[in-house]
Tab-separated table of C-alpha atoms in Angstrom:
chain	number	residue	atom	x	y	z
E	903	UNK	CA	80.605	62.602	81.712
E	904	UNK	CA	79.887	64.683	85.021
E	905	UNK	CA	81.975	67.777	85.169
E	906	UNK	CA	83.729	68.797	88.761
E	907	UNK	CA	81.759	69.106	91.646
E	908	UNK	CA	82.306	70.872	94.603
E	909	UNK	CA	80.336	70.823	97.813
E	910	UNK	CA	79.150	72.950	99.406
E	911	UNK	CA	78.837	75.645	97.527
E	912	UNK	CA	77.878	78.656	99.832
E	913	UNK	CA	79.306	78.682	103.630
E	914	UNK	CA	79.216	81.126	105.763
E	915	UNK	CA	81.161	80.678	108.914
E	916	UNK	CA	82.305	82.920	111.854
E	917	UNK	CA	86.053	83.834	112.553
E	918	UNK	CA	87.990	81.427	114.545
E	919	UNK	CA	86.358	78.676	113.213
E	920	UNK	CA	87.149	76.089	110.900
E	921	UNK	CA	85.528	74.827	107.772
E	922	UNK	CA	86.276	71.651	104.759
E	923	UNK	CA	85.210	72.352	101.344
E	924	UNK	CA	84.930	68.697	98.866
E	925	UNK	CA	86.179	68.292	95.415
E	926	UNK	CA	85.273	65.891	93.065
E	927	UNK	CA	87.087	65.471	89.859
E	928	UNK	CA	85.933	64.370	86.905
E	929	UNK	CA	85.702	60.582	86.764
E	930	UNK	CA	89.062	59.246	85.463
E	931	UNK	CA	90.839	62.038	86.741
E	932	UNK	CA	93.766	61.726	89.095
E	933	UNK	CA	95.397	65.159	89.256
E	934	UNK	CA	93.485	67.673	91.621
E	935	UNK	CA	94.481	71.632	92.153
E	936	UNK	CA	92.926	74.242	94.634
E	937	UNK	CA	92.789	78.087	94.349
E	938	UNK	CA	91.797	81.045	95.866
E	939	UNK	CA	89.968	83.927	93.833
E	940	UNK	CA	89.383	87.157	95.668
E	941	UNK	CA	88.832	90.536	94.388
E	942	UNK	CA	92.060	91.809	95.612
E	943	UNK	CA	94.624	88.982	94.521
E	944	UNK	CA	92.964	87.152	91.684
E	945	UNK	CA	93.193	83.252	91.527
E	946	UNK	CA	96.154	82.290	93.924
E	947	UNK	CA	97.259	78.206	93.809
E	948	UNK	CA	96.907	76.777	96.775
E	949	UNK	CA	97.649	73.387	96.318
E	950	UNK	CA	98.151	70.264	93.927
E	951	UNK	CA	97.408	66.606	94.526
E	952	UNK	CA	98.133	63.409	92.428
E	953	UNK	CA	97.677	59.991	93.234
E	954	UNK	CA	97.071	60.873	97.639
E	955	UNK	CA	100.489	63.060	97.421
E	956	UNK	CA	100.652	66.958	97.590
E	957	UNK	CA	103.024	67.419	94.876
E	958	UNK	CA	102.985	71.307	94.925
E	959	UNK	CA	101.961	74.037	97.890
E	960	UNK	CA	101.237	78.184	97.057
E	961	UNK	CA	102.543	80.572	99.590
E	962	UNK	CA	99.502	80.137	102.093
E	963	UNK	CA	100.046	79.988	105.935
E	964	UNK	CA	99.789	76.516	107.622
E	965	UNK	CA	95.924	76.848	108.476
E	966	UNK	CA	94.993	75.947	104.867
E	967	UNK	CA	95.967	71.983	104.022
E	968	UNK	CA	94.287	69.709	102.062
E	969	UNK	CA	94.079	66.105	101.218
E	970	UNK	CA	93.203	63.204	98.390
E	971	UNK	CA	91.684	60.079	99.084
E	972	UNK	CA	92.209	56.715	97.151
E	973	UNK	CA	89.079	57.786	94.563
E	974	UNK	CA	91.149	61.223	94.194
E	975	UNK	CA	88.212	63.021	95.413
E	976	UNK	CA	89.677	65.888	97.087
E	977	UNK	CA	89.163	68.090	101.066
E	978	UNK	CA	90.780	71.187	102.168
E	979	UNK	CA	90.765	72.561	105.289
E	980	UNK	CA	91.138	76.272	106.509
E	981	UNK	CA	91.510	76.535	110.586
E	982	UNK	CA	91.086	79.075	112.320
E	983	UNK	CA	89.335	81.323	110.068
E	984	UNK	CA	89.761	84.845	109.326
E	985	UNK	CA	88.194	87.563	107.530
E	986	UNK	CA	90.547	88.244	105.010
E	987	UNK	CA	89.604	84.311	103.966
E	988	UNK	CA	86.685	85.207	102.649
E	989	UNK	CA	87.033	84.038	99.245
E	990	UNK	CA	85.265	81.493	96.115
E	991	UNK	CA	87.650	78.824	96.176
E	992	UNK	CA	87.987	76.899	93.094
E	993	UNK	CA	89.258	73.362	92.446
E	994	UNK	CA	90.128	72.007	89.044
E	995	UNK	CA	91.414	68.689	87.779
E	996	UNK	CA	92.976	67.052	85.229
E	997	UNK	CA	93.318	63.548	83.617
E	998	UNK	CA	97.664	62.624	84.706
E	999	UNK	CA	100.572	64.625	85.578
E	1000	UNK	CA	102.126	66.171	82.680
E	1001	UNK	CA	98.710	65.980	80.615
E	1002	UNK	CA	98.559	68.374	77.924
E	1003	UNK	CA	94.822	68.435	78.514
E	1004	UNK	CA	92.865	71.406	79.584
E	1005	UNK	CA	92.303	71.920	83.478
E	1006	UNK	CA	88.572	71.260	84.035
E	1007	UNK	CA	86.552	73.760	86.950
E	1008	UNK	CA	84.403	73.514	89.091
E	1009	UNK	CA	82.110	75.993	89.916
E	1010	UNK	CA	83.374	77.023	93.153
E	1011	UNK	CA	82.378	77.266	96.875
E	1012	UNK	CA	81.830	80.940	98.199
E	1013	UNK	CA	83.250	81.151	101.745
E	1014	UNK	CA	82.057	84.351	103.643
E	1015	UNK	CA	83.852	84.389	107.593
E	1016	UNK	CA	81.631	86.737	109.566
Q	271	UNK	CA	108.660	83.706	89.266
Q	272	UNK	CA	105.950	83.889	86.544
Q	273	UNK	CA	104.189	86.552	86.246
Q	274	UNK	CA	100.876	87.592	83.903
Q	275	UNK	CA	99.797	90.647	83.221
Q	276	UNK	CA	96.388	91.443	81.325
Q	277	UNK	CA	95.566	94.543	79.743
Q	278	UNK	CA	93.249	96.553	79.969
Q	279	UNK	CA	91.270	95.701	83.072
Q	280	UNK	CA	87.892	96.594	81.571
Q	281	UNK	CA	87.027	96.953	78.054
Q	282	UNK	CA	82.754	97.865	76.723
Q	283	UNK	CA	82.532	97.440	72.761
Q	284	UNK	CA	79.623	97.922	70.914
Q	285	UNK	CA	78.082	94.681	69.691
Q	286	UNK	CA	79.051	93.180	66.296
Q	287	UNK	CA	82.650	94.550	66.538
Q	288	UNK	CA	86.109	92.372	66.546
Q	289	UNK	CA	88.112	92.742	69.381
Q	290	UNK	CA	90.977	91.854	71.162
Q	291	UNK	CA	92.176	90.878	74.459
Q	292	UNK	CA	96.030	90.827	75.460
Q	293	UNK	CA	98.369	88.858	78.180
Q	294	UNK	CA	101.514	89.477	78.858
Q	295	UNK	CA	104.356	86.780	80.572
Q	296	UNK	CA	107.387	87.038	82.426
Q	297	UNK	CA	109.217	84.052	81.970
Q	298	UNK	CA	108.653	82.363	78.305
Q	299	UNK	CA	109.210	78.995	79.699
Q	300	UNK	CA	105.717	77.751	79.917
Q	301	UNK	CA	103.769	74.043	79.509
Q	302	UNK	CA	100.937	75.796	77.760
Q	303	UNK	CA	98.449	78.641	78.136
Q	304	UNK	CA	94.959	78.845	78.405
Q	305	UNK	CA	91.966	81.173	77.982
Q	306	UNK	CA	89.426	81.133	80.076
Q	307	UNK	CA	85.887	82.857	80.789
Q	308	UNK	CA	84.216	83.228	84.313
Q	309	UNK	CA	80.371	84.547	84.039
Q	310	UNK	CA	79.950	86.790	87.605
Q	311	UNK	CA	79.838	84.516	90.802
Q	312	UNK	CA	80.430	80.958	88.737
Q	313	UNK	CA	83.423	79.017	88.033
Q	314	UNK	CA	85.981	78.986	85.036
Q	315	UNK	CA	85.227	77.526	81.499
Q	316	UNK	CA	88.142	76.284	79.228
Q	317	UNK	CA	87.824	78.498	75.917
Q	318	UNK	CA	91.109	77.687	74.072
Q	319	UNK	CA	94.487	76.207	75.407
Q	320	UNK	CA	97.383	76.661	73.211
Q	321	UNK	CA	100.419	74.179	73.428
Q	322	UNK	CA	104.076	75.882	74.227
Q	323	UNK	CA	104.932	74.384	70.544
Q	324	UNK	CA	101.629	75.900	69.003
Q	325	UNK	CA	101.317	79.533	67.477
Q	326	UNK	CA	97.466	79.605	67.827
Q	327	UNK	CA	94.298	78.163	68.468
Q	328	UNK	CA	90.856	78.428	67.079
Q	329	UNK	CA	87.195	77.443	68.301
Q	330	UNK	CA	84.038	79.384	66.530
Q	331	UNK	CA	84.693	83.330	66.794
Q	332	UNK	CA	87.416	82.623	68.832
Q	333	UNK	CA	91.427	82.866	67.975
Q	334	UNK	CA	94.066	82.439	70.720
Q	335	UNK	CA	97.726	83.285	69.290
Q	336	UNK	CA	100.891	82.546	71.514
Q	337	UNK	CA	104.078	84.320	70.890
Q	338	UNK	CA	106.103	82.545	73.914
Q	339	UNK	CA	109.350	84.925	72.820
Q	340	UNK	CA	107.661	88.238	73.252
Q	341	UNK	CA	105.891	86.748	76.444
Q	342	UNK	CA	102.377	87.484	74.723
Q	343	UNK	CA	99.049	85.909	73.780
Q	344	UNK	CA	96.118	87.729	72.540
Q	345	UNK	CA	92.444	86.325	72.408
Q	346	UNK	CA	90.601	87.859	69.265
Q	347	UNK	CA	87.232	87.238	69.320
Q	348	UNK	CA	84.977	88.247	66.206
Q	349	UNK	CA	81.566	89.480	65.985
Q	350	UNK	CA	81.050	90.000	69.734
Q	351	UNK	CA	77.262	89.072	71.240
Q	352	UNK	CA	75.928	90.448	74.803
Q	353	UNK	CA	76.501	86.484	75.214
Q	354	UNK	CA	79.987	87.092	75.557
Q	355	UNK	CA	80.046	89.838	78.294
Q	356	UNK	CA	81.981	88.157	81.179
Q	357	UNK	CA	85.833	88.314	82.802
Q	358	UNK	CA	88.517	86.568	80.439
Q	359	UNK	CA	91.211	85.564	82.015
Q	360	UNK	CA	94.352	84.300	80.838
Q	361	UNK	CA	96.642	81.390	82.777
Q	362	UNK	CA	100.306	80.178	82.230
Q	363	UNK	CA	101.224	76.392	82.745
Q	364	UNK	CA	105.432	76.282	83.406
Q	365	UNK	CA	107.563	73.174	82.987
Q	366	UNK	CA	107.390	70.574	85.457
Q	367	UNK	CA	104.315	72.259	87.201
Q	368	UNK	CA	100.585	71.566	87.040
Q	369	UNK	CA	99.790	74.882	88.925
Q	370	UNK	CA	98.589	77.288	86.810
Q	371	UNK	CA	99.578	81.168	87.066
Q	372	UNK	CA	96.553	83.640	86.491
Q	373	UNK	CA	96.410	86.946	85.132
Q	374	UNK	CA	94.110	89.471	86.969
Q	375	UNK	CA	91.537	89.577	83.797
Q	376	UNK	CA	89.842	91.857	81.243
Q	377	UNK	CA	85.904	92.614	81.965
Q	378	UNK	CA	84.489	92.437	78.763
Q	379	UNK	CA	81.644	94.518	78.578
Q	380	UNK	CA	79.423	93.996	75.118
Q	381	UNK	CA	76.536	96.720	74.310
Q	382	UNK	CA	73.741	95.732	72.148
């Protein structure tokens, strides 16, 4: 069974502009969570989808959103990029809400805003 | 609001030895925790996840213990390889809540 995939996996993009990272869970999975790992603050949430619905936002400002299609594959979006975004950004899924399965990684997608 | 706490930041053992990595959690009433190991630059791999009803967890050299009344979980790992240099990091599951809260991580550090 394919693990999580995320795409792409290096950007590099200049501030002001705006970028969408893609998250695909592993197949079966309907549960999808973002994060944000920097060297200052560590993995941050960002946010949680199940079944097209964000069921659970971290404290990030209004630029970063995200959405789930029908085959729970996964998007977020950061707008109007800034420096301090610079970050890997990590999604991770697992199998149903309440699962007492492990959260499955992917192996990120390094975002460097010039 | 959960908070986890890992200690120490950096650790360099000499290869062979046991050792031990701690966590620390604010608020005891958790889902589940879970271990997990991120090699420089990659993404996270599941090592252990221990149940909130569960006291530990083992897989190979590895022991994850959960003492959700203290707020503390330790990750023992036994006869340490340069294999398992990486950053171990330690993440908190509450009730009701799929988001997971991350501690900043312990740089493990083996020396052949």
């Amino acid at each position: 069974k394919a693990g999580v995939t995320q795409t792409p996996r290096y950007l590099i993009k200049t501030r002001g502009q705006q970028v969408t990272l893609s998250c695909s869970p592993i197949s079966g999975h309907r549960s999808v969570s973002w994060y944000q790992q920097t060297p200052g603050q560590g993995l941050q949430f960002l946010f949680e989808y199940f079944s097209e619905t964000q069921r659970n936002k971290g404290n990030f400002p209004g630029r970063f959103s995200g959405r789930q299609f029908s085959n729970s594959r996964s998007e977020m979006n950061v707008s109007t990029l800034e420096l301090g975004d610079s970050a890997l950004y990590l999604c991770a899924s697992t199998s149903a809400l309440g699962s007492t399965d492990t959260q499955y990684f992917g192996p990120g997608t390094r975002l460097t805003v010039l | 609001k959960q908070e986890v706490t890992q200690i120490p930041a950096a650790l360099s053992v000499p290869e062979g030895e046991n050792l031990v990595l701690n966590c620390s959690f604010t608020d005891s009433a958790i889902y589940n925790l879970q271990w997990f190991r991120q090699d420089p630059g990659k993404g996270l791999t599941s090592l252990l996840l221990i149940q909130s009803s569960q006291r530990e967890q083992t897989s190979g050299r590895l022991n994850a213990s959960l003492d959700k009344s203290s707020g503390r979980s330790t990750l023992y790992i036994a006869a340490s390889q340069p294999g398992d240099s990486a950053t171990y990091l330690c993440a908190v599951r509450d009730f009701g809540n799929e988001k997971l809260t991350f501690g900043t991580g312990t740089r493990l550090t083996i020396i052949p």
